[in-house]
Amino acid sequence: MITLLVTDQNLNVIGDPLDGWTNLDVTRRFNEPASGTVDLPASLEVMSILQPGNRLVVMRDGAVWTAGPMEIPQEIEVGYGGGDSSGGQAPPGDISINFTDDLGRIAGHFTWPNPAVAWASQPANTWRTINATGGETIIRTLVNENCGPGALTARRIPRLILGPLSGAGTTTLVNTRFEGVLEACRRVAIDGGGIGFRTRQDGRDIVFEVYQPRDLSRTARFSFGLGNLRYLRAKLSAPTVTHALVAGTEDEGATTRAFVEVADTAAASTWYRVEKFVDGSATDDTAGELTQAGRDELAGGAAPVELATVTVDIPDSDEGPGQIAGRDFDLGDRVSVQLPNGEQVTDLVRSMHLQATPTGGEQVTTLVGSPEATSDPQMVRLVRDLSRRIGRITAR
C-alpha cells in the first residue's frame, strides 16, 4: 500500500495524504540521490501544500520508501487540446511533481577548504585534507562540517543529524577543494572499503549514516530459473590503467618534483601494462596524498565484469517466503546472479525502481551490477578527470 505525505522542511506533515494520484515512479540509488515523479489531479487544496521548500514522503506498507525535497512541486497541465500531442486534461487539469531524497539536499553543497570560516575568509591555495582509520569517519566529517550540525549556521540542512557510528570502512584519506560533497563522499566510499551512505527519515529527524553493505550472495539469489530475473547483460573489459604514474605539484623555484608509482600488478599480469599520468595536488607524499591519487585512478580504471541486470520481487506465498526489495535485500548489498552458462556472479544492488498505479498495483525492479552498468564508462571517467584537473588548477 502506497501513502504520499507532504511535509515542511522541519518534517511537520502538512494537510492530508495526497489522494487521487494516478502514477508514481521513484528510483532509489546506491550512494546517489533518488529521483521520482508522481501525477495527480489538480485542486486548490493540493496546490496549496505543493509549495517551494516542502518535501514528499513515499510510504510503502507503512515504512518510508523515500523522502526528500520536491525539486518541481508543481507542473500543471490543463486544457481541451491544442498543446502537445497529449492535448492536456480538462479543468482542473493534472499536476506532476518531481522529487528526490534528502541526499539531494546534501548534493547542493560543496567542500570548503576551511568550513569553519565564512566564504570571504577562505584561505588561498589550500585543500581540505582528512586522514582517518575508517572511511566512515571521513564521510561523516565532510557532511557534518559542510551541511550538517557542525556546519556554519547558514549552511546547515534543517533537521539533519548524524547517525551512530557503525565502524565501516578502512584507512584512507581525502584531499578536496570546491568539490561536490557527495562526489567527495563517493570517492572515499570506494577507496575506504566499498562502504555505503544514505539518509533516512526517523520521526522528525533526517539521519545521515554510513554503513557496511552486507554480503547476501548466499541468500539473495537471482536467475531466470527462479523467475526473479528479467534482464541480464554481462561484459568483461580490459583495464584502462594498471600503473598510475603520479607527479606531485611543483613548488615555485624547485629543482625536483615528487614522483609516485601505484600499480595493480595482478591486473597487469592478467591483461597487460597500461600506464596513466596523474597530476597530483601535493608537493610530496608525506601524508600519502599522491599514493591516494594513484589508487583513485586504479579504482576508476579497474576491469571487473560489468554486470547489468533487472530483477523483480517475488511475493510471499504458501510455498515459502518470497524475496522483496527493501526487506530481504537493500541498496549496496552484495547478491548473486546466475549467468546463462550456469556461472554465479556476485555484485552490488545499485538501484531500486518502484512503479505504482491505483489500478495496476506496485512493481519493484532492482538493478544489480558494476558502477558503469548504467552509464558510458568513458564519459564517466572523462567527467571525473576534468573535475579533478579543474580543482587542482583552482587550488593553485
Short mmCIF file of C-alpha atoms in Angstrom, two decimals:
data_model
loop_
_atom_site.label_atom_id
_atom_site.label_comp_id
_atom_site.label_asym_id
_atom_site.label_seq_id
_atom_site.Cartn_x
_atom_site.Cartn_y
_atom_site.Cartn_z
CA MET A 1 0.00 0.00 0.00
CA ILE A 2 1.35 3.42 -1.01
CA THR A 3 0.81 6.60 1.04
CA LEU A 4 2.09 10.03 -0.05
CA LEU A 5 2.68 12.72 2.57
CA VAL A 6 3.81 16.34 2.25
CA THR A 7 5.98 17.89 4.98
CA ASP A 8 7.70 21.22 5.52
CA GLN A 9 11.49 21.49 5.93
CA ASN A 10 11.16 20.68 9.63
CA LEU A 11 9.34 17.43 8.75
CA ASN A 12 5.94 18.57 10.01
CA VAL A 13 3.19 16.87 7.99
CA ILE A 14 1.09 19.40 6.04
CA GLY A 15 -2.53 18.62 5.24
CA ASP A 16 -3.88 15.16 4.49
CA PRO A 17 -2.16 12.41 2.49
CA LEU A 18 -2.24 13.11 -1.25
CA ASP A 19 -5.33 11.43 -2.65
CA GLY A 20 -6.30 10.51 -6.19
CA TRP A 21 -2.76 10.13 -7.54
CA THR A 22 -2.63 8.25 -10.84
CA ASN A 23 1.02 7.30 -11.25
CA LEU A 24 4.12 7.01 -9.04
CA ASP A 25 7.64 6.36 -10.33
CA VAL A 26 10.63 6.55 -7.97
CA THR A 27 14.18 5.19 -8.15
CA ARG A 28 16.50 4.88 -5.14
CA ARG A 29 20.23 4.66 -5.87
CA PHE A 30 23.31 3.43 -4.01
CA ASN A 31 25.38 6.41 -2.79
CA GLU A 32 23.42 8.79 -5.05
CA PRO A 33 20.26 10.88 -4.67
CA ALA A 34 16.94 9.30 -5.57
CA SER A 35 14.61 10.64 -8.26
CA GLY A 36 10.87 10.36 -8.61
CA THR A 37 7.67 11.68 -10.12
CA VAL A 38 4.03 11.49 -9.11
CA ASP A 39 0.95 12.57 -11.09
CA LEU A 40 -2.39 13.56 -9.57
CA PRO A 41 -5.44 15.71 -10.36
CA ALA A 42 -5.03 19.41 -9.72
CA SER A 43 -7.06 21.06 -6.99
CA LEU A 44 -6.77 24.19 -4.86
CA GLU A 45 -6.22 22.04 -1.77
CA VAL A 46 -3.36 20.11 -3.35
CA MET A 47 -1.76 23.18 -4.88
CA SER A 48 -1.80 24.97 -1.54
CA ILE A 49 0.58 22.39 0.01
CA LEU A 50 2.78 21.74 -3.03
CA GLN A 51 4.91 24.78 -2.29
CA PRO A 52 8.63 25.59 -2.63
CA GLY A 53 10.74 24.09 0.15
CA ASN A 54 8.30 21.33 1.06
CA ARG A 55 9.14 17.63 0.95
CA LEU A 56 7.42 14.48 -0.32
CA VAL A 57 7.41 11.28 1.72
CA VAL A 58 6.60 7.97 -0.01
CA MET A 59 5.36 5.32 2.41
CA ARG A 60 5.23 1.70 1.26
CA ASP A 61 3.47 -0.79 3.55
CA GLY A 62 3.82 1.58 6.50
CA ALA A 63 7.58 2.20 6.08
CA VAL A 64 9.33 5.16 4.46
CA TRP A 65 10.48 4.15 0.98
CA THR A 66 11.97 7.54 0.15
CA ALA A 67 11.67 11.09 1.46
CA GLY A 68 13.10 14.39 0.35
CA PRO A 69 12.55 17.80 -1.24
CA MET A 70 10.27 18.48 -4.20
CA GLU A 71 12.50 19.85 -6.94
CA ILE A 72 9.48 20.71 -9.10
CA PRO A 73 6.50 20.97 -6.72
CA GLN A 74 4.03 21.88 -9.45
CA GLU A 75 3.93 21.24 -13.18
CA ILE A 76 0.34 21.85 -14.25
CA GLU A 77 -1.27 20.71 -17.50
CA VAL A 78 -4.83 21.73 -18.29
CA GLY A 79 -6.84 22.29 -21.46
CA TYR A 80 -9.09 20.87 -24.12
CA GLY A 81 -6.39 20.31 -26.72
CA GLY A 82 -4.12 22.48 -28.79
CA GLY A 83 -1.00 21.87 -26.71
CA ASP A 84 1.41 18.99 -27.18
CA SER A 85 0.38 15.60 -28.51
CA SER A 86 -1.50 14.72 -25.30
CA GLY A 87 -3.79 17.73 -25.68
CA GLY A 88 -3.92 18.38 -21.94
CA GLN A 89 -6.56 17.42 -19.41
CA ALA A 90 -9.89 19.12 -18.89
CA PRO A 91 -10.07 21.56 -15.96
CA PRO A 92 -8.94 21.41 -13.22
CA GLY A 93 -6.16 19.52 -15.04
CA ASP A 94 -3.26 17.42 -13.74
CA ILE A 95 -0.21 18.16 -11.60
CA SER A 96 3.16 16.42 -11.89
CA ILE A 97 5.66 16.54 -9.01
CA ASN A 98 9.40 15.85 -9.34
CA PHE A 99 11.21 14.97 -6.13
CA THR A 100 14.43 13.50 -4.74
CA ASP A 101 15.53 12.16 -1.36
CA ASP A 102 17.45 14.07 1.30
CA LEU A 103 20.78 13.12 -0.28
CA GLY A 104 19.67 15.59 -2.93
CA ARG A 105 19.91 18.36 -0.34
CA ILE A 106 23.47 17.33 0.53
CA ALA A 107 24.31 17.30 -3.19
CA GLY A 108 23.65 21.05 -3.22
CA HIS A 109 26.74 21.71 -1.07
CA PHE A 110 30.43 21.56 -1.91
CA THR A 111 33.60 21.18 0.14
CA TRP A 112 35.22 24.33 1.53
CA PRO A 113 38.97 24.43 2.25
CA ASN A 114 38.14 25.72 5.74
CA PRO A 115 34.46 25.03 6.56
CA ALA A 116 34.76 26.75 9.94
CA VAL A 117 35.12 30.26 8.50
CA ALA A 118 32.97 32.42 6.23
CA TRP A 119 33.27 32.28 2.45
CA ALA A 120 35.03 35.65 2.30
CA SER A 121 37.72 34.30 4.63
CA GLN A 122 38.54 31.08 2.75
CA PRO A 123 42.32 30.51 2.52
CA ALA A 124 44.04 30.59 -0.84
CA ASN A 125 45.86 27.58 -2.31
CA THR A 126 44.63 25.29 0.48
CA TRP A 127 42.98 21.89 0.34
CA ARG A 128 40.85 20.20 2.98
CA THR A 129 42.74 17.03 3.86
CA ILE A 130 41.29 14.39 6.20
CA ASN A 131 43.14 11.19 7.06
CA ALA A 132 41.35 8.60 9.21
CA THR A 133 41.44 4.92 10.12
CA GLY A 134 37.94 4.48 8.73
CA GLY A 135 36.30 5.84 5.60
CA GLU A 136 33.15 6.33 7.66
CA THR A 137 34.85 8.98 9.78
CA ILE A 138 35.91 10.97 6.71
CA ILE A 139 32.46 10.84 5.09
CA ARG A 140 30.73 11.88 8.32
CA THR A 141 33.19 14.74 8.74
CA LEU A 142 32.63 16.03 5.21
CA VAL A 143 28.86 16.06 5.66
CA ASN A 144 28.94 17.40 9.22
CA GLU A 145 31.20 20.37 8.53
CA ASN A 146 29.67 21.39 5.18
CA CYS A 147 25.92 20.96 5.72
CA GLY A 148 25.34 19.07 8.99
CA PRO A 149 25.02 20.19 12.60
CA GLY A 150 28.72 21.16 12.68
CA ALA A 151 28.47 23.49 9.66
CA LEU A 152 28.11 27.25 9.68
CA THR A 153 24.53 28.12 10.61
CA ALA A 154 23.60 29.37 7.14
CA ARG A 155 24.81 26.12 5.52
CA ARG A 156 23.01 23.66 7.81
CA ILE A 157 20.25 21.46 6.40
CA PRO A 158 17.25 21.63 8.77
CA ARG A 159 16.72 18.51 10.93
CA LEU A 160 19.85 16.77 9.54
CA ILE A 161 21.72 14.77 12.18
CA LEU A 162 24.46 12.12 12.12
CA GLY A 163 23.52 8.56 12.93
CA PRO A 164 25.51 6.31 15.28
CA LEU A 165 28.99 5.16 14.25
CA SER A 166 28.96 1.76 12.57
CA GLY A 167 32.71 1.16 12.27
CA ALA A 168 32.51 0.84 8.48
CA GLY A 169 35.44 1.31 6.15
CA THR A 170 39.21 1.06 6.07
CA THR A 171 42.03 3.59 6.44
CA THR A 172 42.07 6.19 3.69
CA LEU A 173 42.25 9.94 3.15
CA VAL A 174 40.60 12.64 1.11
CA ASN A 175 42.08 15.76 -0.41
CA THR A 176 39.30 18.05 -1.62
CA ARG A 177 38.57 21.64 -2.51
CA PHE A 178 35.46 23.16 -4.11
CA GLU A 179 34.15 19.69 -4.95
CA GLY A 180 30.59 18.44 -4.55
CA VAL A 181 30.21 16.92 -1.07
CA LEU A 182 28.63 13.77 -2.46
CA GLU A 183 31.35 13.45 -5.11
CA ALA A 184 34.00 13.53 -2.39
CA CYS A 185 31.99 11.07 -0.27
CA ARG A 186 31.70 8.64 -3.17
CA ARG A 187 35.46 8.69 -3.72
CA VAL A 188 36.06 7.97 -0.05
CA ALA A 189 33.41 5.22 -0.07
CA ILE A 190 35.24 3.42 -2.89
CA ASP A 191 38.76 3.96 -1.54
CA GLY A 192 37.71 3.24 2.04
CA GLY A 193 36.44 -0.29 1.61
CA GLY A 194 33.39 -0.08 -0.64
CA ILE A 195 31.08 1.35 2.01
CA GLY A 196 27.67 2.98 1.62
CA PHE A 197 25.98 6.12 2.89
CA ARG A 198 22.35 7.24 2.93
CA THR A 199 19.75 9.43 4.55
CA ARG A 200 16.62 8.11 6.22
CA GLN A 201 13.72 9.83 7.89
CA ASP A 202 13.31 8.86 11.53
CA GLY A 203 10.41 10.71 13.11
CA ARG A 204 11.20 14.39 12.69
CA ASP A 205 14.92 13.83 12.01
CA ILE A 206 16.84 13.30 8.78
CA VAL A 207 19.52 10.79 9.75
CA PHE A 208 22.70 10.61 7.69
CA GLU A 209 24.51 7.32 8.21
CA VAL A 210 27.41 5.36 6.80
CA TYR A 211 27.14 1.58 6.66
CA GLN A 212 28.92 -1.56 5.58
CA PRO A 213 26.96 -3.30 2.80
CA ARG A 214 26.02 -6.87 3.61
CA ASP A 215 27.13 -9.98 1.73
CA LEU A 216 23.82 -11.71 0.95
CA SER A 217 25.13 -13.67 -2.03
CA ARG A 218 24.11 -16.97 -0.42
CA THR A 219 20.52 -15.95 0.31
CA ALA A 220 19.64 -13.21 -2.20
CA ARG A 221 19.96 -15.06 -5.50
CA PHE A 222 18.61 -14.20 -8.93
CA SER A 223 18.21 -16.35 -12.03
CA PHE A 224 15.81 -16.90 -14.90
CA GLY A 225 15.03 -20.30 -13.40
CA LEU A 226 13.89 -18.76 -10.12
CA GLY A 227 11.66 -16.36 -12.01
CA ASN A 228 13.08 -13.22 -10.42
CA LEU A 229 15.48 -12.20 -13.22
CA ARG A 230 14.02 -10.22 -16.12
CA TYR A 231 17.12 -8.97 -17.98
CA LEU A 232 20.87 -9.59 -17.93
CA ARG A 233 23.89 -8.14 -19.71
CA ALA A 234 27.48 -9.05 -18.80
CA LYS A 235 30.70 -7.68 -20.30
CA LEU A 236 34.35 -8.27 -19.48
CA SER A 237 36.69 -5.42 -20.49
CA ALA A 238 40.39 -4.70 -20.24
CA PRO A 239 41.55 -2.20 -17.60
CA THR A 240 42.15 1.38 -18.70
CA VAL A 241 45.03 1.77 -16.23
CA THR A 242 47.24 -0.69 -14.36
CA HIS A 243 50.08 1.68 -13.43
CA ALA A 244 49.24 5.18 -12.19
CA LEU A 245 52.27 7.45 -12.56
CA VAL A 246 51.62 10.31 -10.14
CA ALA A 247 53.58 13.58 -10.27
CA GLY A 248 53.44 15.97 -7.34
CA THR A 249 52.84 19.71 -7.63
CA GLU A 250 55.95 21.72 -8.40
CA ASP A 251 56.98 24.36 -5.88
CA GLU A 252 57.95 27.67 -7.41
CA GLY A 253 61.70 27.66 -7.94
CA ALA A 254 62.07 23.98 -7.00
CA THR A 255 64.52 21.81 -8.96
CA THR A 256 62.93 18.47 -8.03
CA ARG A 257 59.44 17.04 -8.17
CA ALA A 258 57.90 14.09 -6.30
CA PHE A 259 57.00 11.05 -8.40
CA VAL A 260 54.99 8.05 -7.10
CA GLU A 261 54.01 4.89 -8.97
CA VAL A 262 50.90 2.99 -7.85
CA ALA A 263 50.39 -0.34 -9.62
CA ASP A 264 47.83 -3.11 -9.90
CA THR A 265 50.31 -5.87 -10.69
CA ALA A 266 47.63 -8.57 -10.74
CA ALA A 267 45.66 -6.77 -13.46
CA ALA A 268 48.83 -6.10 -15.44
CA SER A 269 49.78 -9.78 -15.23
CA THR A 270 46.33 -10.95 -16.31
CA TRP A 271 45.94 -8.40 -19.10
CA TYR A 272 48.88 -6.11 -19.94
CA ARG A 273 50.52 -2.97 -18.64
CA VAL A 274 48.58 0.29 -19.14
CA GLU A 275 50.19 3.48 -17.84
CA LYS A 276 48.43 6.72 -17.00
CA PHE A 277 49.94 10.04 -15.94
CA VAL A 278 48.25 11.62 -12.90
CA ASP A 279 48.85 15.24 -11.91
CA GLY A 280 48.88 15.16 -8.10
CA SER A 281 47.76 18.00 -5.84
CA ALA A 282 50.50 17.72 -3.20
CA THR A 283 54.20 18.59 -3.32
CA ASP A 284 55.24 15.30 -1.69
CA ASP A 285 53.74 12.04 -0.45
CA THR A 286 54.30 12.66 3.27
CA ALA A 287 50.58 12.30 4.05
CA GLY A 288 50.04 9.67 1.35
CA GLU A 289 48.12 12.08 -0.90
CA LEU A 290 49.95 11.16 -4.09
CA THR A 291 49.54 7.46 -3.37
CA GLN A 292 45.84 8.01 -2.78
CA ALA A 293 45.52 9.85 -6.10
CA GLY A 294 47.04 6.82 -7.78
CA ARG A 295 44.62 4.48 -6.02
CA ASP A 296 41.72 6.61 -7.20
CA GLU A 297 42.85 6.18 -10.80
CA LEU A 298 43.27 2.41 -10.41
CA ALA A 299 39.79 2.10 -8.90
CA GLY A 300 38.28 4.04 -11.80
CA GLY A 301 40.17 2.03 -14.41
CA ALA A 302 39.71 -1.47 -13.00
CA ALA A 303 38.31 -4.25 -15.16
CA PRO A 304 35.56 -6.08 -13.31
CA VAL A 305 32.78 -7.92 -15.09
CA GLU A 306 30.30 -5.18 -15.97
CA LEU A 307 27.04 -6.78 -14.94
CA ALA A 308 23.68 -5.12 -15.58
CA THR A 309 20.50 -6.90 -14.55
CA VAL A 310 16.88 -6.10 -13.87
CA THR A 311 15.25 -8.23 -11.20
CA VAL A 312 11.69 -8.39 -9.88
CA ASP A 313 10.20 -9.06 -6.46
CA ILE A 314 8.82 -12.50 -5.62
CA PRO A 315 5.96 -12.15 -3.10
CA ASP A 316 5.45 -14.46 -0.15
CA SER A 317 3.26 -17.50 -0.89
CA ASP A 318 2.09 -20.77 0.62
CA GLU A 319 5.17 -22.40 -0.90
CA GLY A 320 7.51 -20.25 1.19
CA PRO A 321 8.82 -16.75 1.76
CA GLY A 322 9.47 -14.54 -1.24
CA GLN A 323 12.26 -12.11 -1.94
CA ILE A 324 11.28 -8.48 -1.51
CA ALA A 325 13.43 -5.42 -2.26
CA GLY A 326 13.94 -3.29 0.81
CA ARG A 327 13.04 -6.18 3.10
CA ASP A 328 15.26 -9.11 2.16
CA PHE A 329 17.99 -7.04 0.48
CA ASP A 330 18.72 -3.35 0.07
CA LEU A 331 20.94 -0.84 -1.72
CA GLY A 332 24.61 -1.75 -1.59
CA ASP A 333 24.07 -5.37 -0.56
CA ARG A 334 26.06 -7.98 -2.46
CA VAL A 335 23.78 -10.51 -4.18
CA SER A 336 24.38 -13.32 -6.67
CA VAL A 337 23.22 -13.62 -10.27
CA GLN A 338 23.32 -16.79 -12.35
CA LEU A 339 24.63 -16.33 -15.89
CA PRO A 340 23.20 -18.36 -18.80
CA ASN A 341 26.24 -20.71 -18.65
CA GLY A 342 25.45 -21.53 -15.02
CA GLU A 343 28.26 -19.45 -13.53
CA GLN A 344 27.41 -17.44 -10.40
CA VAL A 345 28.50 -13.78 -10.38
CA THR A 346 28.16 -11.55 -7.32
CA ASP A 347 27.75 -7.79 -7.40
CA LEU A 348 26.08 -4.89 -5.64
CA VAL A 349 22.48 -3.71 -5.70
CA ARG A 350 22.83 -0.32 -7.43
CA SER A 351 19.24 0.91 -7.61
CA MET A 352 15.63 0.03 -6.83
CA HIS A 353 12.79 1.25 -9.05
CA LEU A 354 9.22 1.45 -7.72
CA GLN A 355 6.34 1.96 -10.14
CA ALA A 356 2.75 2.07 -8.92
CA THR A 357 -0.74 2.96 -10.11
CA PRO A 358 -4.01 2.63 -8.18
CA THR A 359 -5.36 0.12 -10.71
CA GLY A 360 -2.20 -1.70 -11.77
CA GLY A 361 -0.65 -2.15 -8.33
CA GLU A 362 3.05 -1.99 -7.48
CA GLN A 363 6.10 -3.26 -9.31
CA VAL A 364 9.66 -3.10 -7.98
CA THR A 365 12.67 -3.81 -10.19
CA THR A 366 16.28 -3.90 -8.99
CA LEU A 367 19.49 -3.13 -10.87
CA VAL A 368 22.45 -5.29 -9.88
CA GLY A 369 25.83 -4.56 -11.39
CA SER A 370 29.02 -2.54 -11.58
CA PRO A 371 29.04 1.29 -11.32
CA GLU A 372 29.36 1.53 -15.12
CA ALA A 373 26.38 -0.75 -15.76
CA THR A 374 24.00 2.13 -16.47
CA SER A 375 26.28 4.78 -17.98
CA ASP A 376 29.06 5.27 -20.52
CA PRO A 377 32.33 4.40 -18.71
CA GLN A 378 34.42 6.64 -20.96
CA MET A 379 32.19 9.65 -20.32
CA VAL A 380 32.13 8.92 -16.57
CA ARG A 381 35.92 8.83 -16.46
CA LEU A 382 36.22 11.95 -18.62
CA VAL A 383 33.99 13.98 -16.30
CA ARG A 384 35.89 12.68 -13.25
CA ASP A 385 39.24 13.61 -14.77
CA LEU A 386 38.08 17.07 -15.80
CA SER A 387 36.66 17.77 -12.34
CA ARG A 388 39.92 16.85 -10.66
CA ARG A 389 42.02 18.87 -13.11
CA ILE A 390 39.83 21.96 -12.61
CA GLY A 391 40.06 21.54 -8.85
CA ARG A 392 43.85 21.34 -8.97
CA ILE A 393 44.08 24.44 -11.15
CA THR A 394 41.77 26.31 -8.76
CA ALA A 395 43.90 25.31 -5.77
CA ARG A 396 46.95 26.87 -7.37
#
